[in-house]
PDB file of C-alpha atoms in Angstrom:
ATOM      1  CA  UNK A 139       1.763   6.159  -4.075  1.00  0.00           C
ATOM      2  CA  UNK A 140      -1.842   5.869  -5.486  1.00  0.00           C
ATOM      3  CA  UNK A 141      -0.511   3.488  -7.790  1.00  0.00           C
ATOM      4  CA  UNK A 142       0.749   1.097  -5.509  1.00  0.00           C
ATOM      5  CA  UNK A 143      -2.515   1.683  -3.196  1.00  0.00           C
ATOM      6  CA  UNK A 144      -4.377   0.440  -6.231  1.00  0.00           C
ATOM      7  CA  UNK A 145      -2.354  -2.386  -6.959  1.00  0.00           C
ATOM      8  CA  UNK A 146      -2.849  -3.736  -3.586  1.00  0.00           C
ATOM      9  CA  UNK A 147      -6.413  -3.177  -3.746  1.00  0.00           C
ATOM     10  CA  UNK A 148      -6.920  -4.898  -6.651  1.00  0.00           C
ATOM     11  CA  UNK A 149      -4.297  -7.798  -5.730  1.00  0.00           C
ATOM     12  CA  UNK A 150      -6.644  -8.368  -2.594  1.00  0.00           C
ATOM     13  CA  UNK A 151      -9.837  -8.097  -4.837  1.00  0.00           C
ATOM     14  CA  UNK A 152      -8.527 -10.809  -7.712  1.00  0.00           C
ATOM     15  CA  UNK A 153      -6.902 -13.332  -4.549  1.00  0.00           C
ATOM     16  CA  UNK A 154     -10.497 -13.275  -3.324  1.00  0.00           C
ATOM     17  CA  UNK A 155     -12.350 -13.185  -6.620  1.00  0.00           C
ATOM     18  CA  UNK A 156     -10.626 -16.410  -7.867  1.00  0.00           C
ATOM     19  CA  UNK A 157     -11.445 -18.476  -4.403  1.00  0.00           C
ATOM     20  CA  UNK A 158     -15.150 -17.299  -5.113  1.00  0.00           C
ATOM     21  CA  UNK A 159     -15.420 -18.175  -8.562  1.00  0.00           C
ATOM     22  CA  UNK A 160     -13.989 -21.357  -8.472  1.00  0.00           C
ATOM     23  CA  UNK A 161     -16.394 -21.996  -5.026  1.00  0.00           C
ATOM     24  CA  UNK A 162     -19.492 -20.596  -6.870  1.00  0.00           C
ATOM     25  CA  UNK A 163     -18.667 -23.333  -9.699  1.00  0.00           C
ATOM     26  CA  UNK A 164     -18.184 -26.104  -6.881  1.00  0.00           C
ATOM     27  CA  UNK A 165     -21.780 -24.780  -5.089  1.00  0.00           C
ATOM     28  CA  UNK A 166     -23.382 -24.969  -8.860  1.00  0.00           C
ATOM     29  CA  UNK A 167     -22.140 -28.483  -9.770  1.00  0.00           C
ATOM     30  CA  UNK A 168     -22.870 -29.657  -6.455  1.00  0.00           C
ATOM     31  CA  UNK A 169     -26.552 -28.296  -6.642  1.00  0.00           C
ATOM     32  CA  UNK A 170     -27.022 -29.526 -10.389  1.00  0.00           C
ATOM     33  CA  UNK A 171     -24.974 -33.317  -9.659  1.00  0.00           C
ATOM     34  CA  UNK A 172     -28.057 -33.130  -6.142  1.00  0.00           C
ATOM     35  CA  UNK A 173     -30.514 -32.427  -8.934  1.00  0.00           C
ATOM     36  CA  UNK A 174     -29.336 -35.175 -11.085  1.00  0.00           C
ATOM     37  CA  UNK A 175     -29.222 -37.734  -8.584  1.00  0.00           C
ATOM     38  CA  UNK A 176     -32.440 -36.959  -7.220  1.00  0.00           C
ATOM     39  CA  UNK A 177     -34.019 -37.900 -11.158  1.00  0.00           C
ATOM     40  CA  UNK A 178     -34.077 -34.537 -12.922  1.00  0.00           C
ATOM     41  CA  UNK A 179     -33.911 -36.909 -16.208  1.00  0.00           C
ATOM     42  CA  UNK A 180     -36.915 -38.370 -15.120  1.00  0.00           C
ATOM     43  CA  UNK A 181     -38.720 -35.036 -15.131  1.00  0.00           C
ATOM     44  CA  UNK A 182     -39.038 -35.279 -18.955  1.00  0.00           C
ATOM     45  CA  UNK A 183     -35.921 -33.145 -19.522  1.00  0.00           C
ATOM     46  CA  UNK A 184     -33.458 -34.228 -22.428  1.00  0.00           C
ATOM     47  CA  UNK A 185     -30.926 -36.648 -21.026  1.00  0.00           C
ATOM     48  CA  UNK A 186     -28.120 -35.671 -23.488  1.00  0.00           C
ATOM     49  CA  UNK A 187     -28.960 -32.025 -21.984  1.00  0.00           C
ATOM     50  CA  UNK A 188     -28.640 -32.290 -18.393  1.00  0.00           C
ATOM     51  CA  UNK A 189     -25.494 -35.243 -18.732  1.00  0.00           C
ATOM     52  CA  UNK A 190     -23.982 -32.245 -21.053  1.00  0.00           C
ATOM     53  CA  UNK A 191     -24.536 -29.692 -18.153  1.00  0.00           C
ATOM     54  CA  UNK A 192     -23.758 -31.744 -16.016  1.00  0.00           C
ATOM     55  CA  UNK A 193     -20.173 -32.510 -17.840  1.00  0.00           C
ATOM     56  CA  UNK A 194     -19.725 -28.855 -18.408  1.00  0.00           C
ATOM     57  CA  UNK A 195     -20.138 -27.812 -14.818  1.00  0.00           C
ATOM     58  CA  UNK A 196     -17.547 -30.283 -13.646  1.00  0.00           C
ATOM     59  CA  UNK A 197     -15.189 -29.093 -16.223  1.00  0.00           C
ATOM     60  CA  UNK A 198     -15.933 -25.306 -15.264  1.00  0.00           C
ATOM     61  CA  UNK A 199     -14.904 -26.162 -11.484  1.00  0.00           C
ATOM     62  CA  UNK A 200     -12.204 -27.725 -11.810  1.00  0.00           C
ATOM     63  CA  UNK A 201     -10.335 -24.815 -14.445  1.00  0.00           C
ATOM     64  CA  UNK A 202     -11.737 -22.490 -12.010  1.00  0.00           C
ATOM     65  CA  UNK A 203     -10.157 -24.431  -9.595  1.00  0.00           C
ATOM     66  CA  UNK A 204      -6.887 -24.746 -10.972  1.00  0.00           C
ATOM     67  CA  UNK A 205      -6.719 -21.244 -11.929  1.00  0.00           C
ATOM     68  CA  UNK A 206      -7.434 -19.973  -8.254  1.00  0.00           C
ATOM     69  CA  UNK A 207      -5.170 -22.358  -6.780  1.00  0.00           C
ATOM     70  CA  UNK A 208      -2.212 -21.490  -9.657  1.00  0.00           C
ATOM     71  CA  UNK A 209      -3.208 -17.312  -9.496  1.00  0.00           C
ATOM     72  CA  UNK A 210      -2.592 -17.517  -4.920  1.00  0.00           C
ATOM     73  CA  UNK A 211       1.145 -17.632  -4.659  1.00  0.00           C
ATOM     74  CA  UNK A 212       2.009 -14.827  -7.801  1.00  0.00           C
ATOM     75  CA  UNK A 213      -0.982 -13.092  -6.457  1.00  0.00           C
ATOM     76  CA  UNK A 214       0.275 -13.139  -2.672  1.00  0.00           C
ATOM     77  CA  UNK A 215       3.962 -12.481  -3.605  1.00  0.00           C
ATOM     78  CA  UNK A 216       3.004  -9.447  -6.031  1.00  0.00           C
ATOM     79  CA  UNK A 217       0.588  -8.166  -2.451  1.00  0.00           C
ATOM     80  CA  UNK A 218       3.728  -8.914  -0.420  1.00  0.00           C
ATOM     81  CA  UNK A 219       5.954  -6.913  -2.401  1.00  0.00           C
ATOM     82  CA  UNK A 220       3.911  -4.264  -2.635  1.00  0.00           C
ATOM     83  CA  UNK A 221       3.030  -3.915   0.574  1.00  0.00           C
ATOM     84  CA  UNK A 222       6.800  -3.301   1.211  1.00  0.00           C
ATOM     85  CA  UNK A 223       7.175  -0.693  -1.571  1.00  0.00           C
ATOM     86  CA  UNK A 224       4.506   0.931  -0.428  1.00  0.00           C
ATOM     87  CA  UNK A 225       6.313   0.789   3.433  1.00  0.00           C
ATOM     88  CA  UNK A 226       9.610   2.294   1.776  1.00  0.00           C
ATOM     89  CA  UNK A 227       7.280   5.330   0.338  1.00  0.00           C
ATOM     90  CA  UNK A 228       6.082   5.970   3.827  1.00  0.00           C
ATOM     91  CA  UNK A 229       9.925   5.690   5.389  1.00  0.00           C
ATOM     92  CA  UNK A 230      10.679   8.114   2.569  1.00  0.00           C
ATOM     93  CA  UNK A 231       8.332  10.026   3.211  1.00  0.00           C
ATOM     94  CA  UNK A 232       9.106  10.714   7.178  1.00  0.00           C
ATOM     95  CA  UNK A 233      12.790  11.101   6.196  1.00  0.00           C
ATOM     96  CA  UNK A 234      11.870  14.145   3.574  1.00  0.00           C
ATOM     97  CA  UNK A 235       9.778  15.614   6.457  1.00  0.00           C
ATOM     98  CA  UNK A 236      12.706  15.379   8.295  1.00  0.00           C
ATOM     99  CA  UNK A 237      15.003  16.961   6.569  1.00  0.00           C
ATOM    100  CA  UNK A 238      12.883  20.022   5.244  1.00  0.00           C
ATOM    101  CA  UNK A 239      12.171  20.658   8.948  1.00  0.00           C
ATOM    102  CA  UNK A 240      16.205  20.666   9.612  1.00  0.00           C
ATOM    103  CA  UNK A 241      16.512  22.500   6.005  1.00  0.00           C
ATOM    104  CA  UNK A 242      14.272  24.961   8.054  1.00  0.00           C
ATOM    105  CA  UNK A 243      15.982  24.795  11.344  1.00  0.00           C
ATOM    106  CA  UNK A 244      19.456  25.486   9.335  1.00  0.00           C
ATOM    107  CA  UNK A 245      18.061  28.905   7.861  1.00  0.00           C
ATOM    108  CA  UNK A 246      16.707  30.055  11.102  1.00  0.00           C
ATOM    109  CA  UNK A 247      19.357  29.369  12.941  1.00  0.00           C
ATOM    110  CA  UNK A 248      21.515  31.176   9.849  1.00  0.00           C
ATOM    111  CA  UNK A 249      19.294  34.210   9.913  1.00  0.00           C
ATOM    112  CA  UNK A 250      19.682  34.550  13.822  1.00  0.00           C
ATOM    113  CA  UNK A 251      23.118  33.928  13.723  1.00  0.00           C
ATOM    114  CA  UNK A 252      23.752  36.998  11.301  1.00  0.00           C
ATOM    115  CA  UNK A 253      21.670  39.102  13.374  1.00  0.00           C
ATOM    116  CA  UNK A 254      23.458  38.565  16.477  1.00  0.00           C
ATOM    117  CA  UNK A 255      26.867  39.661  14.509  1.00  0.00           C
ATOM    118  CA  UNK A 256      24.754  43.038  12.999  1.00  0.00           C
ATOM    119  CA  UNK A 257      23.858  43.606  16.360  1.00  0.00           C
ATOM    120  CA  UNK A 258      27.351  42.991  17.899  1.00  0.00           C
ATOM    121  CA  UNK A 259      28.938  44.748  15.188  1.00  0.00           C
ATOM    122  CA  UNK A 260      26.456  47.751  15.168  1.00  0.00           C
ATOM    123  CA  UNK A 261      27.120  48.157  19.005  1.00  0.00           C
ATOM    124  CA  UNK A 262      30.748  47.306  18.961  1.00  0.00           C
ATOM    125  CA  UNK A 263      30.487  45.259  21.515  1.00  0.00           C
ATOM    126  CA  UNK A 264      31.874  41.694  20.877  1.00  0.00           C
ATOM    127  CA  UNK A 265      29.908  40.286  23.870  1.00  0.00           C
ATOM    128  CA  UNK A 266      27.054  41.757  23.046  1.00  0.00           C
ATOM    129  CA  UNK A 267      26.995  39.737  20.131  1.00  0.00           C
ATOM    130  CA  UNK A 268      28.264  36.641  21.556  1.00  0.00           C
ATOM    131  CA  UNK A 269      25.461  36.904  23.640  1.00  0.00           C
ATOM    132  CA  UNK A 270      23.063  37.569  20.892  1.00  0.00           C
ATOM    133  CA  UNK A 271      24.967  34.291  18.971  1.00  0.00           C
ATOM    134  CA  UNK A 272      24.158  31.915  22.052  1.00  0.00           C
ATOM    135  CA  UNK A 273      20.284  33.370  22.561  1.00  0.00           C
ATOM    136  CA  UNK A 274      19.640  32.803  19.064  1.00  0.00           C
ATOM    137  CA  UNK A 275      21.274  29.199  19.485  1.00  0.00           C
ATOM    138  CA  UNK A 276      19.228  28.714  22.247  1.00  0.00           C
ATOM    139  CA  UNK A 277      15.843  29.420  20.259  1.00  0.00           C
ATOM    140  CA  UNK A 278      16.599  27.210  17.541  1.00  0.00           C
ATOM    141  CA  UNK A 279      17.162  24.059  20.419  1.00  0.00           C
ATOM    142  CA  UNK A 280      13.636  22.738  19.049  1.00  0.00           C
TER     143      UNK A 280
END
């Protein structure tokens, strides 16, 4: 159960991690292509520098790009399916509630039936105990 909590934590956290990465790459290059066309090489900075930048920002948003957009359908189906594992856990779950309460119900309801016989029996009375036999059904109703 923890485990699959986890993994749908950290399926959430890596769908949104790659859309921000690859958009922190697009803000950069945008900022650094604004600087460039504004004349940063005109500022006295090395040309072959800032076209390299440049270059190398481009090339980091669009891998980053690629790998968010190819990482969003594994990433969603792997979320989807656990979210239903994780819903058959909980249905499991209920259903073993369940049945220790009848488990629990069935001993009672045992227990009280064998002491309305003892009682019948110790009497000798065979209505006495039937009676006993329907009371004790008739606590165990719940």
């Amino acid at each position: 159960r923890r485990g699959l909590q986890w993994q749908r934590k950290l399926t959430g956290a890596l769908l949104e991690c790659s859309v921000a990465v690859a958009d922190a790459f697009q803000a950069v290059s945008g900022a650094q292509q604004t600087l460039y066309d504004a004349g940063i090489a005109d500022a006295g900075l090395d040309s072959e520098l800032i076209e390299a930048l440049c270059h190398s920002l481009r090339e980091a948003k669009r891998v980053t790009a690629q790998v968010a957009a190819a990482a969003q359908r594994p990433l969603k189906a792997h979320q989807k399916c656990v979210g239903l594992w994780l819903d058959t856990v909980q249905k499991s779950d209920v259903a073993s509630a369940e049945l220790k309460h009848y488990e629990e119900k069935l001993v009672r309801l045992t227990s009280d039936y064998e002491e309305a016989v003892r009682k019948g029996r110790a009497s000798g009375n065979e209505n006495y105990a039937a009676c006993h036999e329907l009371q004790a059904l008739e606590n165990n109703k719940r």
